[in-house]
Short mmCIF file of C-alpha atoms in Angstrom, two decimals:
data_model
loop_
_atom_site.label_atom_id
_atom_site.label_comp_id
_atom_site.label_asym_id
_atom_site.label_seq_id
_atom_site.Cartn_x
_atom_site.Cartn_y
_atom_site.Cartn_z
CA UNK A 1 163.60 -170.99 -32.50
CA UNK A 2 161.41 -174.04 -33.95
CA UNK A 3 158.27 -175.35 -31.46
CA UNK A 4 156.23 -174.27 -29.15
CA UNK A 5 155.91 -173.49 -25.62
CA UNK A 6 152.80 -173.44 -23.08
CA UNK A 7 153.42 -171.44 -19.81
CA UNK A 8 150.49 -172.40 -17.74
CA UNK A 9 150.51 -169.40 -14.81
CA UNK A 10 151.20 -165.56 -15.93
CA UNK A 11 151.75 -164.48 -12.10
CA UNK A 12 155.28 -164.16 -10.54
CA UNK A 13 156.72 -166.95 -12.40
CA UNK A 14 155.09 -167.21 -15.76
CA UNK A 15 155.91 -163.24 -16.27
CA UNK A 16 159.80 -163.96 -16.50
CA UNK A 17 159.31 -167.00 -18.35
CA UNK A 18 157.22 -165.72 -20.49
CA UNK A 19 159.05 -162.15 -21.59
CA UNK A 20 162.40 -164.15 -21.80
CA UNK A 21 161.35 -167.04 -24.22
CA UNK A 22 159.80 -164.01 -26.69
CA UNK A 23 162.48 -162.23 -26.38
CA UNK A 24 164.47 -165.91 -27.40
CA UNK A 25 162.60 -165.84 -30.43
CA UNK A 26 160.58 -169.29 -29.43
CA UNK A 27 158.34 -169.82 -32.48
CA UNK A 28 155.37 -170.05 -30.75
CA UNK A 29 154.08 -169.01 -27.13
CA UNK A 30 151.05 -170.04 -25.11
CA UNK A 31 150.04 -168.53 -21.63
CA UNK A 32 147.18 -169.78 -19.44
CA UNK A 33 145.56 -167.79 -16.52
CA UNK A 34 141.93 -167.69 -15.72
CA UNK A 35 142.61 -164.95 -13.26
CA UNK A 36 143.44 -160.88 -13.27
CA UNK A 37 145.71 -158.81 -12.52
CA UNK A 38 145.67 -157.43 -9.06
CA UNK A 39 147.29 -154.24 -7.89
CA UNK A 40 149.00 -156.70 -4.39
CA UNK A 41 151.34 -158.97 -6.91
CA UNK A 42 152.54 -156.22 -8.87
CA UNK A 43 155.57 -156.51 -6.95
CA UNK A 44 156.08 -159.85 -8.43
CA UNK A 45 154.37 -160.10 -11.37
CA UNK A 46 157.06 -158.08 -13.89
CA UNK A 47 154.90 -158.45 -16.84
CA UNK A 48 152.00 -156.37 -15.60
CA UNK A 49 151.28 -152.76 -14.74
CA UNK A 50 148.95 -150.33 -13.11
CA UNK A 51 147.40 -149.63 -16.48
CA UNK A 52 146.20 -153.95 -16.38
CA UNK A 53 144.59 -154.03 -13.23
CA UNK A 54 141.18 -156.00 -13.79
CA UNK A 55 142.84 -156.89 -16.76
CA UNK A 56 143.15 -160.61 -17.69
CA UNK A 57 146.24 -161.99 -16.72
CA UNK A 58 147.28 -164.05 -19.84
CA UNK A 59 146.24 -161.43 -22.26
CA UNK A 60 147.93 -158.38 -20.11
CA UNK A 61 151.16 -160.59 -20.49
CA UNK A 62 151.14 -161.36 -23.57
CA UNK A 63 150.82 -157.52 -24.44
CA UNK A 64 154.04 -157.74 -22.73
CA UNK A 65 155.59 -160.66 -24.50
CA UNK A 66 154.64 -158.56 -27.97
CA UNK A 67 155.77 -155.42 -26.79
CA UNK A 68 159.70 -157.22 -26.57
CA UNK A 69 159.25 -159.16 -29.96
CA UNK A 70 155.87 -158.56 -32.16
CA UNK A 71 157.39 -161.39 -34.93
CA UNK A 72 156.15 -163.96 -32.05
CA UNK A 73 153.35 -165.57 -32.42
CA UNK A 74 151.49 -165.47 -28.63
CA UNK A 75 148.06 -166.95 -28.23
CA UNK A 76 146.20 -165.79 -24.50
CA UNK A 77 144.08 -168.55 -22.96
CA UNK A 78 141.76 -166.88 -19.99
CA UNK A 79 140.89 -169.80 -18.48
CA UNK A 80 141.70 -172.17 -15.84
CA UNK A 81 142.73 -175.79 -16.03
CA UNK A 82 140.05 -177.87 -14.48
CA UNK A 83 140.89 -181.31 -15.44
CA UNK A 84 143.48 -183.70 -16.89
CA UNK A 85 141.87 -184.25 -20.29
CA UNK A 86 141.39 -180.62 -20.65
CA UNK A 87 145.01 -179.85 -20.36
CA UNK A 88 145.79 -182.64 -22.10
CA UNK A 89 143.71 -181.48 -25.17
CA UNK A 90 146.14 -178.15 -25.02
CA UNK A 91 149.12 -179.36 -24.11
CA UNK A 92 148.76 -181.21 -27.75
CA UNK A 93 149.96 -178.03 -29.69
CA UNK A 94 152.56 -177.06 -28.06
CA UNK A 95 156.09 -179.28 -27.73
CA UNK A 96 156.91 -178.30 -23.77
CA UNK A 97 154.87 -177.39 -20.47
CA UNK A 98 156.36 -174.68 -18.41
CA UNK A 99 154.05 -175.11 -15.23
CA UNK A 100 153.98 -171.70 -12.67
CA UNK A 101 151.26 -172.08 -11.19
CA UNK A 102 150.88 -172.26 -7.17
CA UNK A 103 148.82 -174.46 -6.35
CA UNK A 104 149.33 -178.41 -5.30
CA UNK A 105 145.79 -179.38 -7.37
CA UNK A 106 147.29 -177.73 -10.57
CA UNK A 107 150.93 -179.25 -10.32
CA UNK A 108 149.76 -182.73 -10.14
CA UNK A 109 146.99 -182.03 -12.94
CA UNK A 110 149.87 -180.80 -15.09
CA UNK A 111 151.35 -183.37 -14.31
CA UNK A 112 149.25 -186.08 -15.51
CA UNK A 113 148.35 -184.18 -18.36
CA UNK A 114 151.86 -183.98 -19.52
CA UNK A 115 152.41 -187.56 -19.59
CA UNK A 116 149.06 -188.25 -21.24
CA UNK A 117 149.79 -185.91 -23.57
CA UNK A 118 153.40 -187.37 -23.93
CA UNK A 119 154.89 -183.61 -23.50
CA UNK A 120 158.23 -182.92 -21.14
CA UNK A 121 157.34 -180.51 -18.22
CA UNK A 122 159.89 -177.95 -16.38
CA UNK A 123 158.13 -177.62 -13.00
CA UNK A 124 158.66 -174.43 -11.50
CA UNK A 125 157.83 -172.86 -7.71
CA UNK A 126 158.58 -170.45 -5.46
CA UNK A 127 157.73 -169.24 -2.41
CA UNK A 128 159.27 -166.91 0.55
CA UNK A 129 162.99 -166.94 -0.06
CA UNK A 130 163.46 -170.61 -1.64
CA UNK A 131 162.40 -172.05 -5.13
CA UNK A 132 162.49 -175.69 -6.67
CA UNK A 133 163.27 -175.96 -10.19
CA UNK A 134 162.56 -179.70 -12.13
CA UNK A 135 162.06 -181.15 -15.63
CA UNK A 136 159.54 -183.95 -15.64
CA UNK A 137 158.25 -186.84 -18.28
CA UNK A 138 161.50 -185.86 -20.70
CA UNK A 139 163.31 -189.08 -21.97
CA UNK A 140 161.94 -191.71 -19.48
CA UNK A 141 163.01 -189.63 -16.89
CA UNK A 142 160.47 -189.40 -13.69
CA UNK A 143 157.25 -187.53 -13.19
CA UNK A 144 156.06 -185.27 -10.29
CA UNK A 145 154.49 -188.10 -8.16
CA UNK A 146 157.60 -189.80 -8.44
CA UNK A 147 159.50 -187.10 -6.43
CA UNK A 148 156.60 -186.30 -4.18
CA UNK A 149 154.25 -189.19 -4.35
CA UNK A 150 152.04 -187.57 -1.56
CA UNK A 151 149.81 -184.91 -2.15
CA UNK A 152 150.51 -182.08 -0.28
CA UNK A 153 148.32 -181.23 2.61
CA UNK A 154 146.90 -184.83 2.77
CA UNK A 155 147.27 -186.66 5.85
CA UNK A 156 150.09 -188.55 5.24
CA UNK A 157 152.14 -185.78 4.02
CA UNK A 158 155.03 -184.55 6.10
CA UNK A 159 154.86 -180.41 5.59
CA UNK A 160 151.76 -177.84 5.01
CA UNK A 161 150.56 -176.56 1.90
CA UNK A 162 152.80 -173.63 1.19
CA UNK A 163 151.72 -170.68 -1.77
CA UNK A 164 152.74 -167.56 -2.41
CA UNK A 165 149.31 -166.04 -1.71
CA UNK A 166 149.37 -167.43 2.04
CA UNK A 167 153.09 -167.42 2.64
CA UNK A 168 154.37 -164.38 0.26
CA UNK A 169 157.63 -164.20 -1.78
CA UNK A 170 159.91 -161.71 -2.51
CA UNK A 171 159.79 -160.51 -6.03
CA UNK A 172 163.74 -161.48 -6.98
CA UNK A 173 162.87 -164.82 -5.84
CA UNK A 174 160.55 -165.77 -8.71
CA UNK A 175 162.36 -163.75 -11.16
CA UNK A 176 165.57 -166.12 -10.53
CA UNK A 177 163.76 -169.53 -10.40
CA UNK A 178 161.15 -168.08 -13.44
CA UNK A 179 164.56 -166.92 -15.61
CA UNK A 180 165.86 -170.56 -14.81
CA UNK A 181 162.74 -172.26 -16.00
CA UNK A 182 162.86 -170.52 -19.02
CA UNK A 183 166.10 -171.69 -19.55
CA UNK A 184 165.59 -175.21 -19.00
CA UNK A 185 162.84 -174.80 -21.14
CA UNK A 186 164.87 -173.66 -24.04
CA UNK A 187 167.12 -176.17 -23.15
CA UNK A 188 164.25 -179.06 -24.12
CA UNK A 189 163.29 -177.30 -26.98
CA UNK A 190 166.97 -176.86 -28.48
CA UNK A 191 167.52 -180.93 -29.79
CA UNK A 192 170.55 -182.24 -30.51
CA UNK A 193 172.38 -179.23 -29.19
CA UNK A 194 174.73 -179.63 -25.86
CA UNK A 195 171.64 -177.71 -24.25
CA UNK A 196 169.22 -179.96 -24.46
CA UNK A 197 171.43 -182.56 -23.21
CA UNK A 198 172.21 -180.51 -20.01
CA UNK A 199 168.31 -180.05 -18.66
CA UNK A 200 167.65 -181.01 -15.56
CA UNK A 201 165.97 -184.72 -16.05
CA UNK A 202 165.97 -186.32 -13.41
CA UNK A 203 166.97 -183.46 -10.64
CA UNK A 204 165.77 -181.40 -8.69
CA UNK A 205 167.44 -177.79 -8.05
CA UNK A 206 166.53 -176.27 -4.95
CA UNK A 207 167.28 -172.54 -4.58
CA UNK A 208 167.89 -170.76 -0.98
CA UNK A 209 168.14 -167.36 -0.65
CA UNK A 210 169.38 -167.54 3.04
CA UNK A 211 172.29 -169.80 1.84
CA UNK A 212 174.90 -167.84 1.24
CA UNK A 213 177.97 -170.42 1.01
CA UNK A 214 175.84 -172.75 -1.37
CA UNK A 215 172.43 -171.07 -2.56
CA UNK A 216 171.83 -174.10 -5.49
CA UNK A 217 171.67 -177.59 -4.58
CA UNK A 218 170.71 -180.58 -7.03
CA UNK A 219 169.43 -183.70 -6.11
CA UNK A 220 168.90 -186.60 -7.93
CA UNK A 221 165.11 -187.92 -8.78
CA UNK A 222 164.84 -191.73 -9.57
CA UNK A 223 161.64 -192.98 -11.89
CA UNK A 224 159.77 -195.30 -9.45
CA UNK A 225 158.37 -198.21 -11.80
CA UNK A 226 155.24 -198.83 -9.34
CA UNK A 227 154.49 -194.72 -9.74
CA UNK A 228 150.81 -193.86 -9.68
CA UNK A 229 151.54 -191.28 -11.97
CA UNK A 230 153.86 -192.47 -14.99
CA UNK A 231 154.37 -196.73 -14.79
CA UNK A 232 152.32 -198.76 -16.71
CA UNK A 233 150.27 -199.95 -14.04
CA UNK A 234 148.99 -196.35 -14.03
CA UNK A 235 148.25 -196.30 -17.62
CA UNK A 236 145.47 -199.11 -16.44
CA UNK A 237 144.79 -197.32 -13.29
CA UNK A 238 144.93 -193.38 -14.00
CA UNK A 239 145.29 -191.71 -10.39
CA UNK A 240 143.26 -189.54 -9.36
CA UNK A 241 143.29 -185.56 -8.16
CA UNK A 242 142.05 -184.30 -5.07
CA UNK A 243 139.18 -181.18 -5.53
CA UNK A 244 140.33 -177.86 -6.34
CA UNK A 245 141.08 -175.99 -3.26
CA UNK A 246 141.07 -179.26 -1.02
CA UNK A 247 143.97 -181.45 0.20
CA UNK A 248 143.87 -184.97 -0.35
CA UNK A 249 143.33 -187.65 2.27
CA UNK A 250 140.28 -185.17 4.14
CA UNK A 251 137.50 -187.70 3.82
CA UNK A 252 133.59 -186.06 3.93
CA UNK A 253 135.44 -182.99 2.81
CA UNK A 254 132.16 -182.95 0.56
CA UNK A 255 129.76 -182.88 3.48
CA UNK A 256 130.96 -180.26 5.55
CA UNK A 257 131.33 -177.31 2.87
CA UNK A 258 128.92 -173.70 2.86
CA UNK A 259 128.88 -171.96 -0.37
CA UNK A 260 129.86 -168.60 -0.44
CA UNK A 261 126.42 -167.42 -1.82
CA UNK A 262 124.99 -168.85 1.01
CA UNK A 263 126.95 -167.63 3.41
CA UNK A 264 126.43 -163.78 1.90
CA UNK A 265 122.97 -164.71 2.16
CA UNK A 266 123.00 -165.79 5.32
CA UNK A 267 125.30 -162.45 6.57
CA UNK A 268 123.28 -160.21 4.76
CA UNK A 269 119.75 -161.41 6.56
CA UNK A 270 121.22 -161.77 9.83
CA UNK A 271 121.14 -165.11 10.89
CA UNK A 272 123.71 -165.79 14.13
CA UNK A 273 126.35 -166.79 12.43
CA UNK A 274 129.96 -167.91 14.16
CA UNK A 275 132.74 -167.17 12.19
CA UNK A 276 136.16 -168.40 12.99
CA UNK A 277 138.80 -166.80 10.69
CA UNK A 278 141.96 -169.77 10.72
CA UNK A 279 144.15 -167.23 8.86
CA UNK A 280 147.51 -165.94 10.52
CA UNK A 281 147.02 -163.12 12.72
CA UNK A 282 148.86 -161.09 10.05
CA UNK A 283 146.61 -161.78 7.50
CA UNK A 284 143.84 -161.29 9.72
CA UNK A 285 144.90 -158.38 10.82
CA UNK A 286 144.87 -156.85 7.27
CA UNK A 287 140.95 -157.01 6.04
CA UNK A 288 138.69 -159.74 8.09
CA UNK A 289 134.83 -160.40 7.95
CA UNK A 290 132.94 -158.30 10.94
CA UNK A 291 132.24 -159.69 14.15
CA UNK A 292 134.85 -162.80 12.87
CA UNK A 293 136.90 -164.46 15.39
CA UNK A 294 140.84 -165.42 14.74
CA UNK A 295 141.46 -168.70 15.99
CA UNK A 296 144.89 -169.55 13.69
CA UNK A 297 144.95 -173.00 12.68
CA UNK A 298 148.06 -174.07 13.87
CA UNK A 299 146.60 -173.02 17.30
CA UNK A 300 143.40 -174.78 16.81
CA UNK A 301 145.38 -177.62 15.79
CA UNK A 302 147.62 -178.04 19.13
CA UNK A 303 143.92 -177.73 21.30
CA UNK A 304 142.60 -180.85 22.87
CA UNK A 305 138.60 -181.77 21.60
CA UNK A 306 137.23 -181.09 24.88
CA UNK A 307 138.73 -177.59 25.07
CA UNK A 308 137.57 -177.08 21.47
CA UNK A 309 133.93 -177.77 22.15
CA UNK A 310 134.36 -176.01 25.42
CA UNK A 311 135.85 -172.62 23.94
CA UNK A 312 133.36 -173.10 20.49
CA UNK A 313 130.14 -173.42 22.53
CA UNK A 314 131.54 -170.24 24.38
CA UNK A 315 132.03 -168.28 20.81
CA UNK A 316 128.54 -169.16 20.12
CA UNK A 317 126.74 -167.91 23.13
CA UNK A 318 128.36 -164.66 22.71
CA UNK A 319 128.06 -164.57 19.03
CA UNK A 320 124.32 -164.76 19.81
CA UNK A 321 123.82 -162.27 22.46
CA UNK A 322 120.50 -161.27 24.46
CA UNK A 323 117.89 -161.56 23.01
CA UNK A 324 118.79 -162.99 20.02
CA UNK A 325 116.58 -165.21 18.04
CA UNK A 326 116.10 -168.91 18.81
CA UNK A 327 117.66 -170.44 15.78
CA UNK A 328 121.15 -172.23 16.55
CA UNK A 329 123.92 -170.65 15.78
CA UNK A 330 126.04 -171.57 13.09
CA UNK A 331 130.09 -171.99 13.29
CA UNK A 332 131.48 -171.40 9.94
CA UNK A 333 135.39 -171.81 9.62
CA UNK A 334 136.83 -169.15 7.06
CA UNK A 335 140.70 -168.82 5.83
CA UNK A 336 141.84 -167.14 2.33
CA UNK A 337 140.79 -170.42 -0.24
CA UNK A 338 138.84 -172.57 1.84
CA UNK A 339 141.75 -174.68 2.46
CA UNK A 340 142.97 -174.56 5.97
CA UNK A 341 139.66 -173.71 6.88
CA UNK A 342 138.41 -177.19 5.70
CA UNK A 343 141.26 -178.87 8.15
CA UNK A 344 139.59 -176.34 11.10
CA UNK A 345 136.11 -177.76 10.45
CA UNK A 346 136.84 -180.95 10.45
CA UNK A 347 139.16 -181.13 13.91
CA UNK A 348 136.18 -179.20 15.19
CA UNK A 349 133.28 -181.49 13.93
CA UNK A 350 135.70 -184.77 15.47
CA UNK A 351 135.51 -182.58 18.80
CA UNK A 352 131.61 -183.06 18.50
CA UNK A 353 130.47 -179.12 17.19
CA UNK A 354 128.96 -178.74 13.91
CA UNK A 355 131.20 -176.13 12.13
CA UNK A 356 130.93 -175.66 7.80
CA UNK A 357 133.61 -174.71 5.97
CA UNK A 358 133.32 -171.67 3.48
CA UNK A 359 134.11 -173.23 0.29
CA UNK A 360 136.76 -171.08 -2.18
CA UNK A 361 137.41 -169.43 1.42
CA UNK A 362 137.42 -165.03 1.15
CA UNK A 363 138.34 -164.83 -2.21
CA UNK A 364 135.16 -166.87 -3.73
CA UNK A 365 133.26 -164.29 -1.15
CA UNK A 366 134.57 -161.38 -2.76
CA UNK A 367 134.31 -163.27 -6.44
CA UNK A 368 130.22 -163.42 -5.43
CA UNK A 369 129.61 -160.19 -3.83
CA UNK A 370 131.78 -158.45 -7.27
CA UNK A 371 129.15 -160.72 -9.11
CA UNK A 372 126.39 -159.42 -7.54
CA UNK A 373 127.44 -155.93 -7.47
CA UNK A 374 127.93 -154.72 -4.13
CA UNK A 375 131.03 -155.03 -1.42
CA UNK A 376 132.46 -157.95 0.52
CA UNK A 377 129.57 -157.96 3.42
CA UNK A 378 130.66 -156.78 6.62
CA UNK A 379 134.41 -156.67 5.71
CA UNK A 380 136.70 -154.50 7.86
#
C-alpha cells in the first residue's frame, strides 16, 4: 500500500494501530513516543513484552511491527511532541496522522499541526469502557476545536480531564477503538477506492462498552467557519496551547508551581513540608509520599474557603510537631502529573494559604530521583 503513516502514541492505542497497518502492507510507518515501556500497561499495550521493559516505547513497537512484516519500512522516533511547528516539521513525510496519545495538550497540538501541515488526522481515545473515534482536516471537513472548541480542564469546560493513566481502561477497549483507527486510517490512505470515500469526515463514533442494545453511535461534526483552529481568521491568528501538563483557563498557573528537584531537595534535608496528595483514595492507597495527606480533589473542591484555611492551618501545625524548627511550613499539593494538583493549589491559595503545586506531579519525582540515582524519597 502506497504512502505513509505517522502513529504519534505506541501505548494502548498506537500498539494495535500500529501491528495492523504493517501487517496491511502500508508502505511506510512512523511511531512517536518519548516514553518506555512500563511493566503496569502491559495489559494494554499488545505490542510490548516483559523482555521491553525500560525499553523505548516506539522502538520496542516497532520491533513488533517488523516481527509481522520485515518488507515495511518503520522508522522509531523517541521523542515527545513539544510544539506545533515541531510536529508540523514531521508530519511533512508522512500522508496521514493517526493521533493515540492521552493527553488533552497533545490532541490539540496534533491538531494544529495537522492543518498546518495540511495532513488528514484520525483522532483516536479511549478510556474506562468508552472510546471516540474521528477523522479531522480531510476534505474541508472540521478540525478538533471545531468539535470541542474548549480545552479540556479549563474553566469553561463542562467535564474533567479524563486519561487512561488516572482513570484506567480495560485492555479490549483500546484494542477495538485502536483496530478501528487503523482502519479509518487505511481508509484515507486508499484514494479513489469506495474506502476512502466511507471515512469518518465529519463524525464522530462513540463506542460504549456498557451499551449493549447499541454499543456505536455516530454523530455528525459541522466545520465552524469562525474556528480558532482551522478558518481563515485563524490562519492570521494561530491559537494557542495551554502548557504541558496544565489545563487551560488556570491563570498564574506559572506562579504557583515547585519543581520536583526542589521539592526532593527540600524532602531529603528536612524542611516541614505539608503535602496534600489530591489523588483518589485508590490511587493513594497504592504507593504515596511519607507523612502525605489525601485530601481528593473532588472533596477539596466541594469545601467552603474558610473551612479550607481552617483544616490547612490544622495540617500544618501537626505536620510541624514539637519542637520543630521555626521556618513556616510549606503546603505543597501533589497528584500523579501535576494536573489536578494545580486546580488544589489554586482553590487553596483563593482561600488565603500559600500552597505550591509539584510541577510534572509523582511521575517527574520519580523521573528526578531515577536521574539522580537513588529511590522516590520517602515513598511508601
Amino acid at each position: 500500500m502506497q504512502g505513509g503513516i505517522l502513529v504519534v502514541g505506541a501505548g494502548g492505542l498506537g500498539c494495535p494501530v500500529a501491528l495492523y497497518l504493517c501487517a496491511a502492507g502500508v508502505g511506510r510507518l512512523g511511531i512517536v513516543d518519548g516514553d518506555t515501556v512500563a511493566l503496569s500497561n502491559l495489559h494494554r499495550q499488545i505490542g510490548h513484552s516483559w523482555q521491553n521493559l525500560g525499553e523505548s516505547k516506539a522502538c520496542s513497537l516497532r520491533r513488533a511491527c517488523l516481527s509481522i512484516n520485515k518488507t515495511s519500512s518503520v522508522e522509531a522516533y523517541s521523542f515527545r511532541l513539544e510544539s506545533v511547528e515541531q510536529a508540523a516539521e514531521l508530519m511533512q513525510g508522512y500522508n496521514v496522522v493517526v493521533d493515540c496519545t492521552d493527553a488533552p495538550f497533545s490532541r490539540y497540538l496534533l491538531s494544529d499541526a495537522a492543518i498546518a501541515s495540511g495532513r488528514p488526522l484520525v483522532a483516536a481515545s479511549a478510556v474506562g469502557l468508552s472510546g471516540q473515534l474521528a477523522v479531522y482536516n480531510f476534505e474541508d471537513g472540521p478540525c478538533l476545536r471545531c468539535a470541542f472548541p474548549t480545552f479540556p480542564g479549563s474553566e469553561e469546560a463542562s467535564e474533567p480531564v479524563a486519561s487512561c493513566e488516572e482513570n484506567g481502561v480495560l485492555g479490549p477497549i483500546v484494542g477495538t477503538v485502536g483496530s478501528l483507527a487503523a482502519l479509518e486510517a487505511i481508509k484515507v490512505l486508499a484514494k479513489g477506492t469506495g474506502l476512502h470515500a466511507s471515512c469518518l469526515r465529519g463524525r464522530l463514533l462513540l463506542f460504549d462498552a456498557l451499551d449493549a442494545a447499541q454499543p456505536f453511535r455516530s454523530l455528525r461534526i459541522r466545520r465552524h467557519p469562525d474556528c480558532v483552529g482551522c478558518s481563515l481568521r485563524s490562519a492570521r491568528n494561530p491559537p494557542g496551547l495551554p502548557p504541558r501538563g496544565c489545563p487551560a483557563g488556570l491563570p498564574g498557573s506559572d506562579l504557583v508551581g515547585l519543581q520536583a528537584e526542589e521539592l526532593q531537595v527540600r524532602l531529603r534535608a528536612g524542611r516541614p513540608t505539608l503535602l496534600l496528595d489530591v489523588r483518589q483514595p485508590a490511587h493513594f492507597s497504592v504507593a504515596q509520599l511519607k507523612g502525605a495527606h489525601n485530601w481528593p480533589l473532588p472533596e477539596l473542591s466541594r469545601t467552603s474557603a474558610e473551612e479550607l484555611f481552617r483544616k490547612t492551618s490544622s495540617l500544618e501545625s501537626d505536620c510541624k510537631g514539637a519542637g520543630a524548627s521555626e521556618e513556616p511550613t510549606q503546603v505543597v499539593c501533589i497528584c500523579r502529573r501535576g494536573v489536578d494538583s494545580l486546580r488544589a493549589t489554586l482553590l487553596l491559595r483563593q482561600a488565603g494559604v500559600e500552597a505550591l503545586n509539584l510541577e510534572g506531579g509523582l511521575l517527574a519525582l520519580a523521573r528526578v530521583a531515577q536521574e539522580a540515582g537513588f529511590a522516590l524519597p520517602a515513598l511508601t
